[in-house]
Amino acid sequence: MPAHTHDAPTQPHDNPDLIPVTAVRKAEPRHPLDPLTADEIEAARRILVSAGLLGDTVRVPMLLPDEPTKDELATWSPGEPFDRRVDVTLMDAATGALVEAIVSVSREAVVATRELDPSQAPYGQPQYLFEEYDRAAEIVKASPEWRAAMRRRGLADRIDLAFCSPLAPGFVGRENEVGRRVIRSLTFLRDSEDDVPWAHPVEGLIVHVDLVSNAVIGIEDEGDVPVPSGSGKYTPDAVGPARSSLKPIEITQPEGPSFAVSGSLVQWENWSMRVDFNAREGLVLHDVRFDDRPVLTRASVPEMVVPYGDTSNTRFWISYFDAGEYLLGKNANHLELGCDCLGVIRYFDGHVADDHGHPVKIPNVVCMHEEDYGILWKHTEQGPVGSHVRRSRRLVVSYFSTIGNYDYGFYWYFYLDGSIQLEAKATGIVFVGGGHAGSTNPHAPEIAPGVFAPVHQHLFSARLDVAIDGEDNRLVEIDAARIPMGEANPFGNAFTWTETPLRTEAEAQRVADTSVARVWEVRSASKTNYLGKPTAYHLLPQPTALLMADPASTVAARAAFATKHLWGTAYDHDERWPAGRYPNAHQGGAGLPAYTSDDRSIDGEDLVLWHTFGLTHIPRPEDWPIMPVDYAGFWFKPYGFLDVNPAMNVPESSQAHAVGHAAAGASGPRTAGAIADGGCGMGAECTCGG
């Protein structure tokens, strides 16, 4: 399971894939759901400056599109003008004062503002600025207390090579922190300028920094654990020569890909959707349709939490919200062909705002391609019908984000049979502490000599604004059910299923149960299939432990979304964030608990599903120095949405009927059957249809 190594944006603290847009090129959006352009971000900044809201000390922790309402979209026709708005969070770095503004770049006006006081309960700070990471490190290294702690530990000669990581503080209710813009700093050492710091934690040393007063407000220096001496390097010069035994795999599409792109609109086989990208959620999909019938109005992963299960002073408070505290999209990667994506690729660039509100471009931030996915359907019938098989293919739309020492990939898969899958991929460097080699820690296994990696979780929240044949949907829980042996089950073999309608927001707070194959069905309240049943899709959860922290803990209050696998809410345009708009240093209760407090009806209404999925990680030696990718996700599959298998007309593979295809050009020993006969075996010709 994924080792959490995730601390805050890494060094250099700025996302290296962000490219300043100095000469803004005109790029006109053609649809209200198109991503923000560099022009629009710069225009929003200019309007805010003119309005006196963006002065010299004011920064921009978050800038997002203020998306059109459903009513606005419903009344808009292609070719007509539309209002483009930007949602901006403004923070005075000198005072901590906070203002939210809605800017219409179409009308060149600030159309709404709201002042907030983050010093008042339930508190909550805006997202961190990139410049604050550097500033926090400077404050720590200038601190006499920190320098004294380093000298006491015999590390005075390594101060220049120290990496002082900037970490979100959680919420622990300390009097000197409540209502203040605080960041915590742990110290890691490098052996040289090009060393990886994570392998050398200075255990027990933590500095608390106020980012408004720019002062150290506390320091803890506990214990005298030796700094681990092993290497965490993973570059070729440290790993050694690459193996030469792997033969190349080439992926080609000689006639090009099967998808078509026009602006943000993507069409592939029966599917269509609009691809969007913003600084917080990263990849967002709009108006997802199959056979031009609506399935999802909007889909994204707007939040995730990474809580730690360690009781040490340097880790008990850790519960990172990678979207709400650090911004997943702003930290997204520039993807590269042959490394991140294989095949015939279509890339989408992304534009976000820097700390001062200027546009920056992340090139190739979203990758889209097709890939083979094995067998789609197959049957062998005796007699003249013979064997028929078709190969599956999926459209992949993805992006990757690096938050500190952890890397997360988000992959949306669309299949020929009408299914949708979301897969989160976790990799990177596990976040570690130091300990005495060979000792035992009940909260952190030793993964390298003297290197201990705490237990932790990666819990994601997917927001699915469902629209099965329209916005009027119902939610039903489906369980497989045993029937006691008796008159209704005389042989003991029978079983059935139960259906439990979930009619309100309170009823729709559910926990998955694999023992009864639990799924959640989203039904149209008005459309039926040719059998007379409501058209529907099933949300299929995959096994995921919920939040392991005690229900009375502050992390349980802040990450309440992670205490249930499913939440269902009545749609509200402003309800976007599972843990609230500002989870940083928030005491809890925001987001889904607040959204569902009125227990609105969701029966036959415009319905939004929030699904918690993820990983619970007890780290292992094989996760070091970089952990292999671990996977989590879910499926969303048609169930009576279609009258028959929609993939019956998929043609046979272009490589069908190729005798000895797999062996062609091969060298070295061959095994009988599969390789020598081109993958069919028994000396038969490869066929896919009769």
XYZ file of C-alpha atoms in Angstrom:
690
model
C 0.000 0.000 0.000
C 1.208 3.449 -0.652
C 3.688 4.818 1.642
C 2.887 8.306 2.469
C 5.729 10.543 1.761
C 4.037 13.525 1.298
C 4.851 16.553 3.078
C 4.438 19.687 1.230
C 5.692 20.774 -2.046
C 9.236 19.642 -2.522
C 12.410 21.527 -3.218
C 12.666 23.734 -5.094
C 9.391 24.687 -3.496
C 7.891 26.050 -6.694
C 6.406 23.529 -9.070
C 9.229 23.127 -11.637
C 6.641 22.506 -14.349
C 5.090 25.962 -14.032
C 6.119 28.255 -16.876
C 5.495 32.029 -16.413
C 3.352 33.485 -19.163
C 5.142 36.712 -19.992
C 3.697 37.321 -23.408
C 0.064 36.316 -23.108
C -1.332 34.979 -26.349
C -4.989 35.531 -27.081
C -6.993 32.346 -26.541
C -10.740 32.748 -26.663
C -12.879 30.156 -24.862
C -15.541 28.757 -27.163
C -17.729 27.116 -24.537
C -18.730 28.179 -21.005
C -17.037 25.048 -19.603
C -13.680 25.579 -21.328
C -10.681 25.860 -18.954
C -9.430 29.273 -17.895
C -6.994 30.821 -20.332
C -3.848 32.788 -19.525
C -5.621 35.864 -20.892
C -8.496 35.474 -18.470
C -6.250 34.979 -15.459
C -4.245 38.087 -16.337
C -7.458 40.023 -16.929
C -8.788 39.005 -13.515
C -5.589 40.222 -11.924
C -5.772 43.556 -13.729
C -9.393 44.057 -12.628
C -8.523 43.260 -8.999
C -5.617 45.715 -9.036
C -7.855 48.429 -10.482
C -10.429 47.745 -7.779
C -7.799 48.196 -5.071
C -8.070 44.567 -3.927
C -4.643 43.372 -5.058
C -2.012 45.650 -3.546
C 1.689 45.098 -2.944
C 1.292 42.832 0.095
C -1.736 40.907 -1.173
C -1.240 37.409 -2.522
C -3.423 34.890 -4.387
C -3.560 31.557 -2.554
C -6.229 30.202 -4.906
C -7.720 31.214 -8.251
C -10.372 29.026 -9.872
C -13.018 29.315 -12.560
C -16.402 30.356 -11.205
C -18.241 27.837 -13.321
C -21.575 28.691 -14.938
C -24.696 27.524 -13.158
C -26.828 24.782 -14.659
C -29.481 27.355 -15.485
C -26.924 29.434 -17.374
C -25.796 26.403 -19.353
C -29.369 25.360 -20.105
C -30.208 28.731 -21.677
C -26.963 29.161 -23.624
C -26.718 28.310 -27.320
C -23.492 27.834 -29.300
C -22.301 31.092 -30.796
C -23.919 33.246 -28.137
C -21.742 35.268 -25.718
C -21.363 34.029 -22.167
C -20.120 35.456 -18.895
C -16.687 34.200 -17.834
C -16.060 34.565 -14.104
C -13.105 33.852 -11.849
C -13.249 32.914 -8.171
C -10.240 34.403 -6.353
C -9.028 34.098 -2.770
C -6.953 37.125 -1.718
C -4.756 37.195 1.378
C -2.830 40.128 2.761
C 0.484 38.516 3.639
C 1.265 41.348 6.058
C -1.887 40.976 8.158
C -3.480 37.627 7.244
C -6.711 39.384 6.222
C -8.771 37.370 3.755
C -11.105 38.430 0.938
C -12.963 36.296 -1.572
C -13.839 37.930 -4.876
C -15.817 36.933 -7.947
C -14.469 38.684 -11.031
C -16.282 38.847 -14.341
C -13.611 39.053 -17.004
C -16.349 39.423 -19.615
C -17.731 42.550 -17.927
C -14.332 43.596 -16.541
C -15.728 44.052 -13.056
C -15.548 42.650 -9.549
C -19.119 41.415 -9.101
C -18.944 40.140 -5.500
C -16.649 40.232 -2.493
C -16.700 38.680 0.952
C -14.369 39.400 3.848
C -13.412 36.528 6.153
C -11.696 36.454 9.526
C -9.543 33.320 9.810
C -8.847 34.146 13.471
C -12.447 33.360 14.391
C -13.875 29.882 14.995
C -14.121 27.523 13.209
C -10.988 29.121 11.726
C -9.489 27.842 8.486
C -6.582 29.283 6.522
C -6.290 29.640 2.747
C -3.969 27.442 0.743
C -0.216 27.848 1.101
C 1.749 30.080 -1.230
C 4.850 28.728 -2.915
C 6.787 31.706 -1.565
C 5.836 30.721 1.986
C 7.764 27.464 1.729
C 11.012 29.317 1.121
C 10.179 31.915 3.735
C 9.447 29.239 6.354
C 12.814 27.596 5.702
C 14.603 30.924 6.024
C 12.858 31.660 9.322
C 13.771 28.240 10.722
C 17.416 28.414 9.693
C 17.774 31.894 11.163
C 16.295 30.740 14.465
C 18.831 30.623 17.356
C 16.780 27.852 18.984
C 16.957 25.638 15.879
C 20.659 26.272 15.423
C 21.223 25.432 19.085
C 19.303 22.171 18.678
C 21.415 21.260 15.672
C 24.612 22.022 17.586
C 23.420 19.979 20.575
C 22.941 17.028 18.259
C 26.415 17.444 16.776
C 25.038 18.610 13.432
C 26.381 22.171 13.342
C 28.572 21.425 10.348
C 25.538 20.224 8.341
C 23.280 23.234 8.806
C 23.893 24.540 5.296
C 22.775 21.226 3.806
C 19.647 20.936 5.936
C 16.236 20.825 4.274
C 13.554 22.382 6.483
C 10.311 20.991 5.111
C 7.119 23.113 5.276
C 4.131 21.158 6.578
C 0.474 21.973 7.173
C -0.152 21.960 10.933
C -3.477 20.166 11.170
C -5.581 21.382 14.079
C -4.585 20.452 17.623
C -6.093 23.394 19.529
C -2.864 24.860 20.915
C -3.539 28.319 22.311
C -0.583 29.935 20.542
C -1.667 28.509 17.155
C -5.445 28.806 17.011
C -6.527 31.381 14.451
C -2.989 32.020 13.225
C -1.347 31.182 9.905
C 1.031 28.498 11.103
C 3.309 26.066 9.342
C 5.432 23.346 10.908
C 8.937 22.447 9.841
C 10.775 19.161 10.202
C 14.473 18.935 9.449
C 16.130 16.523 7.023
C 19.805 16.438 6.070
C 21.667 16.046 2.825
C 25.090 14.552 2.430
C 25.683 16.806 -0.569
C 23.842 19.389 -2.641
C 22.485 16.681 -4.965
C 21.456 14.316 -2.167
C 17.849 13.314 -1.463
C 16.986 14.674 1.996
C 14.136 12.346 2.983
C 16.481 9.511 3.982
C 18.081 11.561 6.769
C 15.425 12.799 9.227
C 16.515 14.683 12.334
C 14.108 12.856 14.624
C 12.303 14.741 17.378
C 13.128 18.251 16.131
C 10.183 20.375 15.046
C 9.786 24.128 14.610
C 6.453 26.006 14.596
C 6.343 29.171 12.478
C 3.834 32.026 12.213
C 3.815 33.086 8.555
C 2.253 36.499 9.198
C 4.601 37.669 11.949
C 7.421 35.701 10.297
C 8.547 34.362 13.656
C 9.207 31.060 15.362
C 6.437 30.568 17.933
C 7.657 27.264 19.307
C 10.329 24.619 18.995
C 10.485 21.053 20.256
C 13.710 19.121 20.567
C 13.086 15.649 21.943
C 15.479 12.729 22.056
C 18.873 11.993 20.618
C 18.163 9.489 17.874
C 21.074 9.229 15.417
C 20.393 10.546 11.927
C 20.172 7.519 9.584
C 23.301 7.253 7.490
C 21.995 5.185 4.561
C 21.388 6.625 1.145
C 17.990 7.457 -0.297
C 19.317 8.188 -3.755
C 17.542 6.586 -6.696
C 19.296 8.126 -9.700
C 21.207 5.855 -12.110
C 24.573 6.769 -10.602
C 23.336 5.401 -7.258
C 21.297 2.434 -8.499
C 23.840 1.175 -11.012
C 23.524 0.094 -14.651
C 20.009 -0.493 -15.938
C 19.097 -4.080 -16.701
C 19.350 -5.043 -20.370
C 16.985 -8.016 -20.345
C 13.751 -6.138 -21.091
C 12.932 -6.053 -24.788
C 11.144 -3.023 -26.274
C 7.354 -2.794 -26.409
C 6.192 -0.551 -29.218
C 2.676 0.906 -29.244
C 1.608 2.194 -32.639
C -1.602 3.382 -34.237
C -0.678 3.668 -37.923
C -4.027 5.271 -38.795
C -3.997 7.603 -35.782
C -6.205 7.577 -32.698
C -9.959 6.963 -32.724
C -10.815 10.090 -30.741
C -11.545 13.594 -31.991
C -10.905 16.836 -30.101
C -12.450 20.238 -30.673
C -11.403 22.735 -28.018
C -12.280 21.067 -24.723
C -14.763 18.650 -26.327
C -13.612 15.040 -26.697
C -15.485 12.407 -28.704
C -14.473 8.751 -28.686
C -16.684 5.948 -29.932
C -19.988 6.289 -28.015
C -18.486 8.687 -25.463
C -18.303 12.472 -25.366
C -17.103 14.816 -22.605
C -15.410 18.143 -21.936
C -11.919 18.160 -20.411
C -11.205 20.899 -17.882
C -8.345 21.637 -15.491
C -8.067 23.915 -12.482
C -5.560 24.711 -9.753
C -7.306 22.841 -6.935
C -8.989 19.739 -8.349
C -6.683 19.260 -11.287
C -8.553 17.306 -13.950
C -12.306 17.914 -14.171
C -14.701 16.252 -16.624
C -17.962 17.903 -17.689
C -21.056 16.662 -19.498
C -20.014 13.020 -19.810
C -22.353 11.252 -22.244
C -22.768 7.788 -23.756
C -24.721 7.615 -27.040
C -25.369 11.317 -26.398
C -27.294 10.405 -23.224
C -26.125 12.152 -20.034
C -24.284 10.047 -17.438
C -22.299 12.596 -15.393
C -22.736 16.360 -15.348
C -19.385 16.827 -13.618
C -16.725 14.521 -12.188
C -13.544 15.245 -10.227
C -11.478 14.322 -7.174
C -11.745 17.562 -5.161
C -10.087 16.367 -1.945
C -7.903 13.785 -0.259
C -6.548 13.404 3.260
C -3.383 11.663 4.402
C -3.644 11.027 8.160
C -0.780 9.449 10.134
C -1.100 6.909 12.914
C 2.090 7.829 14.800
C 2.078 9.360 18.295
C 5.465 11.083 18.115
C 5.712 14.860 18.515
C 6.846 15.170 14.920
C 3.912 13.253 13.409
C 0.792 12.945 15.589
C -0.704 16.111 14.075
C -0.142 15.152 10.435
C -3.280 14.937 8.316
C -2.535 16.570 4.996
C -5.318 17.719 2.670
C -3.434 17.721 -0.602
C -6.100 19.563 -2.596
C -7.453 21.908 0.066
C -4.108 22.876 1.656
C -1.609 22.556 -1.205
C -3.641 22.556 -4.472
C -3.300 19.373 -6.516
C -3.657 21.169 -9.838
C -1.107 23.891 -9.125
C 1.409 21.133 -8.315
C 0.615 19.080 -11.419
C 3.367 17.668 -13.642
C 4.385 18.437 -17.193
C 3.910 14.965 -18.724
C 6.377 13.490 -21.183
C 5.855 11.059 -24.036
C 7.489 7.691 -23.429
C 7.767 8.346 -19.696
C 4.308 9.201 -18.390
C 2.253 8.224 -21.437
C 2.733 5.679 -24.217
C 1.098 5.546 -27.614
C -0.482 8.232 -29.757
C -1.053 11.001 -27.244
C -3.199 14.122 -27.171
C -2.055 16.570 -24.519
C -3.916 19.465 -22.929
C -2.081 22.416 -21.388
C -3.232 23.918 -18.092
C -3.128 27.496 -16.810
C -3.066 28.436 -13.137
C -2.210 31.578 -11.192
C 1.027 32.142 -9.311
C 1.206 33.708 -5.842
C 0.767 37.190 -7.334
C -2.123 36.243 -9.611
C -0.158 36.132 -12.850
C -0.894 33.250 -15.259
C 1.540 30.383 -15.549
C 1.288 27.472 -17.950
C 1.754 23.801 -17.145
C 2.436 22.256 -20.566
C 1.007 18.818 -21.338
C -0.693 18.667 -17.947
C -3.449 16.286 -19.078
C -2.670 13.226 -21.169
C -5.238 11.402 -23.297
C -4.735 8.211 -25.251
C -6.230 4.839 -26.103
C -4.912 1.548 -24.831
C -5.665 -2.122 -25.321
C -7.371 -3.710 -22.316
C -7.397 -7.424 -23.097
C -10.545 -9.354 -23.889
C -13.806 -7.426 -24.280
C -15.999 -10.475 -24.880
C -15.417 -14.024 -26.038
C -17.250 -17.304 -26.559
C -16.388 -20.616 -28.177
C -19.357 -22.651 -29.406
C -19.141 -26.199 -30.712
C -20.001 -26.665 -34.358
C -20.048 -24.165 -37.195
C -20.434 -21.069 -34.961
C -16.938 -21.647 -33.592
C -14.989 -19.089 -31.539
C -15.621 -15.384 -31.455
C -13.562 -12.868 -29.504
C -13.244 -9.103 -29.433
C -10.542 -7.071 -27.781
C -11.314 -4.336 -25.268
C -10.015 -0.826 -25.563
C -10.292 2.147 -23.250
C -9.853 5.884 -23.478
C -7.491 7.165 -20.770
C -7.632 10.750 -19.495
C -5.088 11.436 -16.743
C -2.773 13.780 -14.893
C -0.093 13.508 -12.173
C 0.618 15.789 -9.230
C 3.646 15.933 -6.932
C 2.995 17.108 -3.382
C 6.259 17.077 -1.476
C 7.669 13.591 -1.385
C 4.536 11.940 -2.760
C 3.253 11.640 -6.335
C -0.351 10.978 -7.277
C -1.794 10.028 -10.653
C -5.507 10.267 -11.408
C -6.713 8.167 -14.331
C -10.223 8.197 -15.753
C -10.916 5.203 -17.996
C -13.818 5.005 -20.434
C -14.729 1.597 -21.871
C -16.535 0.408 -24.988
C -19.235 -1.280 -22.880
C -20.324 1.987 -21.245
C -18.312 1.552 -18.040
C -16.243 4.245 -16.327
C -13.356 3.550 -13.957
C -11.355 5.935 -11.809
C -7.935 4.831 -10.628
C -5.655 6.776 -8.308
C -1.981 5.827 -8.440
C 0.230 6.592 -5.460
C 4.013 6.531 -5.698
C 6.992 8.661 -4.611
C 9.039 8.554 -1.414
C 7.531 7.438 1.875
C 7.647 10.020 4.643
C 9.987 8.708 7.335
C 11.407 9.379 10.754
C 14.494 8.165 12.535
C 14.881 5.460 15.151
C 17.393 3.080 16.683
C 18.200 0.409 14.129
C 16.646 -2.930 15.024
C 14.149 -1.456 17.496
C 10.382 -1.884 17.290
C 7.858 0.908 16.890
C 4.154 -0.089 17.003
C 3.255 2.814 14.720
C 6.136 2.747 12.237
C 7.891 -0.295 10.747
C 11.603 -0.077 10.023
C 12.059 -0.058 6.247
C 15.828 0.630 6.116
C 18.462 0.678 8.864
C 17.333 3.345 11.318
C 14.623 4.558 8.927
C 11.052 4.146 10.196
C 7.972 4.886 8.067
C 4.767 5.629 10.011
C 1.489 3.917 9.216
C -0.870 6.207 7.366
C -3.759 6.369 4.923
C -4.471 7.996 1.576
C -8.211 8.630 1.416
C -9.637 10.305 -1.676
C -13.069 11.816 -2.215
C -14.552 11.648 -5.701
C -17.414 14.029 -6.445
C -19.829 12.666 -9.048
C -22.614 14.993 -10.142
C -24.639 12.150 -11.633
C -27.180 12.628 -14.418
C -28.503 9.246 -15.521
C -30.664 10.204 -18.508
C -31.171 13.598 -16.879
C -30.862 15.373 -13.554
C -33.831 13.643 -11.856
C -32.232 10.612 -10.200
C -32.812 8.226 -7.300
C -30.330 6.365 -5.109
C -30.803 2.730 -4.044
C -28.504 0.429 -2.079
C -28.317 -3.106 -3.478
C -27.121 -6.014 -1.308
C -26.875 -9.709 -2.078
C -28.917 -11.602 0.541
C -28.841 -15.147 1.862
C -32.089 -17.063 2.269
C -32.233 -19.394 5.295
C -32.610 -23.043 4.371
C -36.261 -23.970 4.688
C -39.491 -23.800 2.744
C -38.284 -20.840 0.653
C -34.884 -22.461 0.114
C -35.290 -26.224 0.428
C -31.849 -27.085 -0.963
C -29.933 -24.261 0.701
C -28.518 -22.953 -2.551
C -30.798 -19.980 -3.124
C -29.961 -16.366 -2.575
C -31.438 -13.094 -3.749
C -30.902 -9.366 -3.398
C -32.421 -6.539 -1.416
C -33.088 -2.968 -2.443
C -32.976 -0.139 0.096
C -34.053 3.277 -1.187
C -31.894 6.107 0.148
C -34.274 9.049 0.062
C -32.552 11.696 2.184
C -29.036 12.968 2.785
C -28.922 11.257 6.186
C -30.002 7.922 4.728
C -27.385 8.261 1.987
C -24.407 8.250 4.384
C -23.323 4.668 3.843
C -20.496 2.214 4.429
C -19.428 -0.370 1.848
C -19.846 -4.063 2.653
C -18.046 -6.577 0.464
C -19.601 -9.489 2.392
C -22.907 -8.744 0.637
C -21.435 -7.394 -2.628
C -22.937 -3.969 -1.859
C -23.335 -1.523 -4.726
C -25.185 1.767 -5.044
C -27.572 2.194 -7.939
C -28.347 5.571 -9.443
C -31.670 5.368 -11.268
C -33.429 7.736 -13.567
C -36.675 8.908 -11.997
C -38.332 9.316 -15.401
C -36.660 7.174 -18.078
C -37.029 3.406 -18.547
C -35.380 0.800 -20.735
C -37.154 -1.607 -23.078
C -37.901 -3.919 -20.140
C -39.795 -1.142 -18.435
C -37.171 -0.722 -15.688
C -35.498 2.585 -14.763
C -32.284 3.223 -16.640
C -29.417 3.099 -14.135
C -25.721 2.971 -13.339
C -24.032 1.139 -10.469
C -21.285 2.633 -8.315
C -19.064 -0.332 -7.448
C -16.773 0.408 -4.486
C -13.474 -1.384 -4.131
C -12.293 -2.460 -0.652
C -11.189 0.616 1.290
C -10.714 1.056 5.016
C -12.318 4.232 6.282
C -10.546 6.744 8.513
C -8.719 4.804 11.237
C -8.458 7.772 13.631
C -10.746 7.786 16.654
C -14.122 9.467 16.010
C -13.335 11.955 18.797
C -10.076 13.071 17.147
C -9.654 16.413 15.439
C -8.741 14.729 12.172
C -12.083 12.895 12.221
C -13.824 16.270 12.589
C -11.783 17.839 9.783
C -11.942 14.834 7.421
C -15.492 13.714 8.192
C -15.937 12.793 4.524
C -13.539 9.880 5.112
C -15.747 8.338 7.828
C -18.245 7.075 5.203
C -17.760 5.414 1.840
C -20.751 7.204 0.365
C -22.502 10.517 0.849
C -25.422 11.629 -1.276
C -26.443 15.281 -1.422
C -28.948 17.426 -3.239
C -27.087 19.484 -5.816
C -25.978 22.962 -4.803
C -23.721 24.981 -7.089
C -21.644 26.202 -4.140
C -21.112 22.787 -2.508
C -17.851 21.688 -4.047
C -15.403 20.758 -1.292
C -15.774 17.574 0.862
C -13.787 19.097 3.761
C -14.777 22.707 3.140
C -13.118 25.502 1.210
C -10.332 26.037 3.774
C -9.414 22.787 5.577
C -5.996 24.219 6.517
C -6.017 24.673 10.341
C -9.803 24.296 10.400
C -11.242 22.785 13.564
C -13.741 20.641 11.640
C -17.352 20.362 10.612
C -17.020 22.017 7.211
C -17.851 20.380 3.911
C -20.113 17.340 3.883
C -21.271 17.560 7.528
C -22.430 21.118 6.865
C -23.851 20.319 3.424
C -26.030 17.506 4.820
C -27.128 19.217 8.034
C -30.599 20.011 6.668
C -31.127 16.388 5.542
C -32.594 17.398 2.198
C -34.529 15.014 -0.010
C -32.528 13.345 -2.760
C -35.369 11.207 -4.125
C -35.960 12.116 -7.748
C -33.761 15.178 -7.327
C -30.569 16.546 -8.846
C -28.183 14.190 -7.036
C -24.480 14.386 -6.203
C -22.504 11.371 -4.963
C -19.328 11.701 -2.909
C -17.345 8.471 -2.782
C -14.440 7.800 -0.411
C -11.802 5.360 -1.653
C -8.129 4.881 -0.990
C -5.305 3.030 0.688
C -4.207 2.124 4.189
C -0.468 1.741 4.205
C 1.778 -0.174 6.558
C 5.103 0.526 4.823
C 7.551 -2.221 3.833
C 11.226 -2.365 2.814
C 10.168 -2.768 -0.825
C 8.745 0.767 -0.682
C 12.247 2.225 -0.343
C 13.786 4.386 -1.745
C 10.836 4.963 -4.113
C 7.689 2.937 -3.674
C 6.160 1.116 -6.652
C 2.778 2.450 -7.695
C -0.148 1.362 -5.556
C -3.705 1.577 -6.839
C -7.136 2.529 -5.531
C -10.379 3.412 -7.226
C -13.893 2.396 -8.202
C -16.158 1.577 -11.159
C -19.320 3.211 -12.459
C -21.099 0.691 -14.705
C -24.341 0.747 -16.694
C -27.118 -1.392 -15.239
C -30.140 -1.325 -17.510
C -28.973 1.962 -18.987
C -28.558 0.077 -22.258
C -30.830 -2.582 -23.736
C -28.040 -4.925 -24.868
C -24.251 -5.167 -24.773
C -23.283 -1.981 -26.658
C -20.000 -3.491 -27.811
C -21.411 -6.271 -29.990
C -20.451 -4.403 -33.155
C -16.806 -3.882 -32.206
C -14.702 -5.260 -35.089
C -12.184 -8.011 -34.634
C -8.602 -7.035 -33.942
C -6.533 -5.711 -36.825
C -3.980 -8.380 -35.873
C -6.464 -11.251 -36.226
C -5.661 -14.209 -38.485
C -1.911 -13.570 -38.221
C -0.120 -16.927 -38.210
C 2.941 -16.903 -35.971
C 2.597 -13.178 -35.381
C 4.109 -13.213 -31.888
C 7.097 -15.197 -33.015
C 7.923 -13.037 -36.004
C 11.335 -11.504 -35.634
C 11.875 -13.147 -32.245
C 15.201 -14.627 -31.282
C 16.346 -17.026 -28.621
C 14.507 -20.048 -27.226
C 10.779 -20.419 -27.845
C 8.255 -22.296 -25.789
C 5.922 -24.711 -27.530
C 2.453 -23.532 -28.418
C 1.869 -19.976 -27.302
C 4.946 -18.249 -28.767
C 5.701 -20.490 -31.713
C 2.054 -20.460 -32.806
C 1.575 -16.742 -32.512
C -0.212 -16.873 -29.174
C -3.039 -19.288 -30.173
C -1.461 -22.605 -29.222
C -2.043 -26.080 -30.668
C -0.624 -24.957 -33.999
C -3.881 -23.189 -34.887
C -4.328 -20.030 -36.868
C -5.212 -16.986 -34.772
C -8.838 -16.066 -35.419
C -11.226 -13.659 -33.760
C -14.456 -14.412 -35.615
C -15.563 -17.898 -36.595
